[in-house]
Amino acid sequence: MKNYYTALSEEILVTAKSDGDSTLLRRQLFYIRAAKLEKSLDSDDLRKTFWINIYNAYYLIISKESTDNASIFNLKRIKIARSQLSLNDIEHGILRKSKFKMGFGYLTNPFYSDFIKTFAVRELDYRIHFALRSISLEKTTIDHYDSEIIENQLVQITHNFIQSETEFDTKLKLIRTSKFLFSYYRDFGGMRSVKKLLQASLKKDLKGYTLQFKNTAK
């Protein structure tokens, strides 16, 4: 039987992607009891599924409501279980396990609310970065995340993102990829692990290649 709350998060995301009206669905989110939600999201797969779907849905919703794209990540417009969250709260507080936005992934932020700490994942999964950033790409291959197959979905979205956002210059032996891999490189296990991740996903020997990062990153 499918988890009610992850199913609700899927429905909100699908509705947001189709420009539908998700008002009633979002109202359900607000009136959920926090204790019941916590009990239902009792594994990291369920938590990642729920919060990635919610993040991606509200990214679309808030982007359409705001004229200042740079500020949308700090706006506390996500109402869940009578609490108000921002996109940054979900990404860095819940899915990155109470990390500061800056600091390369090394620093833990002790100032998050008890609500955020309660719902934070138990183990950081670097692939959430690809799942969150892929929503802004023109071609996103995953409509929504499903807890029963999320492992395969995260493998797929990681591969797809790296394939689409990485460039090679074979003459200069240069590889350029998204700057967020540098901005949060500790989440990926360090710089050596970033290069190994690119090599594994691209199935290309990167020995002797210099790694560079593009100029922009959220």
PDB file of N, CA and C in Angstrom, residues 3 5 32-44 46-47 50-51 80-81 114-120 122:
ATOM      1  N   ASN A   3       2.374   4.893   0.591  1.00  0.00           N
ATOM      2  CA  ASN A   3       2.360   5.849   1.688  1.00  0.00           C
ATOM      3  C   ASN A   3       1.505   7.069   1.308  1.00  0.00           C
ATOM      4  N   TYR A   5       1.365  10.128   2.433  1.00  0.00           N
ATOM      5  CA  TYR A   5       2.009  11.436   2.354  1.00  0.00           C
ATOM      6  C   TYR A   5       2.944  11.553   1.153  1.00  0.00           C
ATOM      7  N   ILE A  32      -1.912  18.646   8.142  1.00  0.00           N
ATOM      8  CA  ILE A  32      -1.329  17.380   8.610  1.00  0.00           C
ATOM      9  C   ILE A  32      -0.790  17.566  10.033  1.00  0.00           C
ATOM     10  N   ARG A  33      -0.957  16.570  10.880  1.00  0.00           N
ATOM     11  CA  ARG A  33      -0.338  16.625  12.209  1.00  0.00           C
ATOM     12  C   ARG A  33       1.129  16.210  12.092  1.00  0.00           C
ATOM     13  N   ALA A  34       1.995  17.011  12.669  1.00  0.00           N
ATOM     14  CA  ALA A  34       3.441  16.764  12.556  1.00  0.00           C
ATOM     15  C   ALA A  34       3.821  15.380  13.077  1.00  0.00           C
ATOM     16  N   ALA A  35       3.226  14.982  14.196  1.00  0.00           N
ATOM     17  CA  ALA A  35       3.559  13.674  14.787  1.00  0.00           C
ATOM     18  C   ALA A  35       3.162  12.537  13.857  1.00  0.00           C
ATOM     19  N   LYS A  36       2.034  12.692  13.190  1.00  0.00           N
ATOM     20  CA  LYS A  36       1.569  11.657  12.267  1.00  0.00           C
ATOM     21  C   LYS A  36       2.461  11.594  11.032  1.00  0.00           C
ATOM     22  N   LEU A  37       2.879  12.769  10.556  1.00  0.00           N
ATOM     23  CA  LEU A  37       3.776  12.811   9.401  1.00  0.00           C
ATOM     24  C   LEU A  37       5.122  12.186   9.737  1.00  0.00           C
ATOM     25  N   GLU A  38       5.642  12.514  10.913  1.00  0.00           N
ATOM     26  CA  GLU A  38       6.917  11.942  11.344  1.00  0.00           C
ATOM     27  C   GLU A  38       6.837  10.426  11.429  1.00  0.00           C
ATOM     28  N   LYS A  39       5.772   9.922  11.999  1.00  0.00           N
ATOM     29  CA  LYS A  39       5.607   8.475  12.143  1.00  0.00           C
ATOM     30  C   LYS A  39       5.499   7.793  10.786  1.00  0.00           C
ATOM     31  N   SER A  40       4.842   8.453   9.832  1.00  0.00           N
ATOM     32  CA  SER A  40       4.654   7.869   8.507  1.00  0.00           C
ATOM     33  C   SER A  40       5.944   7.876   7.689  1.00  0.00           C
ATOM     34  N   LEU A  41       6.736   8.933   7.829  1.00  0.00           N
ATOM     35  CA  LEU A  41       8.001   9.029   7.078  1.00  0.00           C
ATOM     36  C   LEU A  41       9.118   8.424   7.928  1.00  0.00           C
ATOM     37  N   ASP A  42       9.060   7.108   8.107  1.00  0.00           N
ATOM     38  CA  ASP A  42       9.943   6.450   9.067  1.00  0.00           C
ATOM     39  C   ASP A  42      11.199   5.841   8.447  1.00  0.00           C
ATOM     40  N   SER A  43      11.487   6.190   7.200  1.00  0.00           N
ATOM     41  CA  SER A  43      12.736   5.741   6.575  1.00  0.00           C
ATOM     42  C   SER A  43      13.281   6.872   5.710  1.00  0.00           C
ATOM     43  N   ASP A  44      14.562   6.819   5.411  1.00  0.00           N
ATOM     44  CA  ASP A  44      15.146   7.864   4.574  1.00  0.00           C
ATOM     45  C   ASP A  44      14.580   7.840   3.159  1.00  0.00           C
ATOM     46  N   LEU A  46      11.530   7.201   2.310  1.00  0.00           N
ATOM     47  CA  LEU A  46      10.249   7.914   2.381  1.00  0.00           C
ATOM     48  C   LEU A  46      10.477   9.410   2.564  1.00  0.00           C
ATOM     49  N   ARG A  47      11.422   9.767   3.398  1.00  0.00           N
ATOM     50  CA  ARG A  47      11.705  11.192   3.635  1.00  0.00           C
ATOM     51  C   ARG A  47      12.249  11.857   2.368  1.00  0.00           C
ATOM     52  N   PHE A  50       9.311  12.248  -0.181  1.00  0.00           N
ATOM     53  CA  PHE A  50       8.372  13.305   0.190  1.00  0.00           C
ATOM     54  C   PHE A  50       8.986  14.687  -0.007  1.00  0.00           C
ATOM     55  N   TRP A  51      10.174  14.900   0.532  1.00  0.00           N
ATOM     56  CA  TRP A  51      10.740  16.248   0.545  1.00  0.00           C
ATOM     57  C   TRP A  51      11.285  16.674  -0.810  1.00  0.00           C
ATOM     58  N   ILE A  80       3.512  23.338   5.937  1.00  0.00           N
ATOM     59  CA  ILE A  80       3.356  21.905   6.195  1.00  0.00           C
ATOM     60  C   ILE A  80       3.203  21.678   7.690  1.00  0.00           C
ATOM     61  N   ALA A  81       2.158  20.959   8.071  1.00  0.00           N
ATOM     62  CA  ALA A  81       1.922  20.617   9.478  1.00  0.00           C
ATOM     63  C   ALA A  81       1.975  21.868  10.360  1.00  0.00           C
ATOM     64  N   ASP A 114      13.231  22.938  15.574  1.00  0.00           N
ATOM     65  CA  ASP A 114      13.035  21.546  15.985  1.00  0.00           C
ATOM     66  C   ASP A 114      12.275  20.772  14.915  1.00  0.00           C
ATOM     67  N   PHE A 115      11.356  21.449  14.226  1.00  0.00           N
ATOM     68  CA  PHE A 115      10.595  20.794  13.158  1.00  0.00           C
ATOM     69  C   PHE A 115      11.545  20.279  12.075  1.00  0.00           C
ATOM     70  N   ILE A 116      12.465  21.119  11.633  1.00  0.00           N
ATOM     71  CA  ILE A 116      13.405  20.741  10.586  1.00  0.00           C
ATOM     72  C   ILE A 116      14.319  19.616  11.068  1.00  0.00           C
ATOM     73  N   LYS A 117      14.794  19.721  12.282  1.00  0.00           N
ATOM     74  CA  LYS A 117      15.677  18.681  12.821  1.00  0.00           C
ATOM     75  C   LYS A 117      14.947  17.339  12.935  1.00  0.00           C
ATOM     76  N   THR A 118      13.669  17.399  13.255  1.00  0.00           N
ATOM     77  CA  THR A 118      12.874  16.172  13.390  1.00  0.00           C
ATOM     78  C   THR A 118      12.754  15.434  12.069  1.00  0.00           C
ATOM     79  N   PHE A 119      12.596  16.189  10.969  1.00  0.00           N
ATOM     80  CA  PHE A 119      12.355  15.565   9.672  1.00  0.00           C
ATOM     81  C   PHE A 119      13.615  15.397   8.827  1.00  0.00           C
ATOM     82  N   ALA A 120      14.764  15.813   9.344  1.00  0.00           N
ATOM     83  CA  ALA A 120      16.007  15.680   8.581  1.00  0.00           C
ATOM     84  C   ALA A 120      16.321  14.211   8.302  1.00  0.00           C
ATOM     85  N   ARG A 122      18.437  10.826   7.959  1.00  0.00           N
ATOM     86  CA  ARG A 122      19.428  10.272   8.886  1.00  0.00           C
ATOM     87  C   ARG A 122      20.805  10.196   8.244  1.00  0.00           C
TER      88      ARG A 122
END
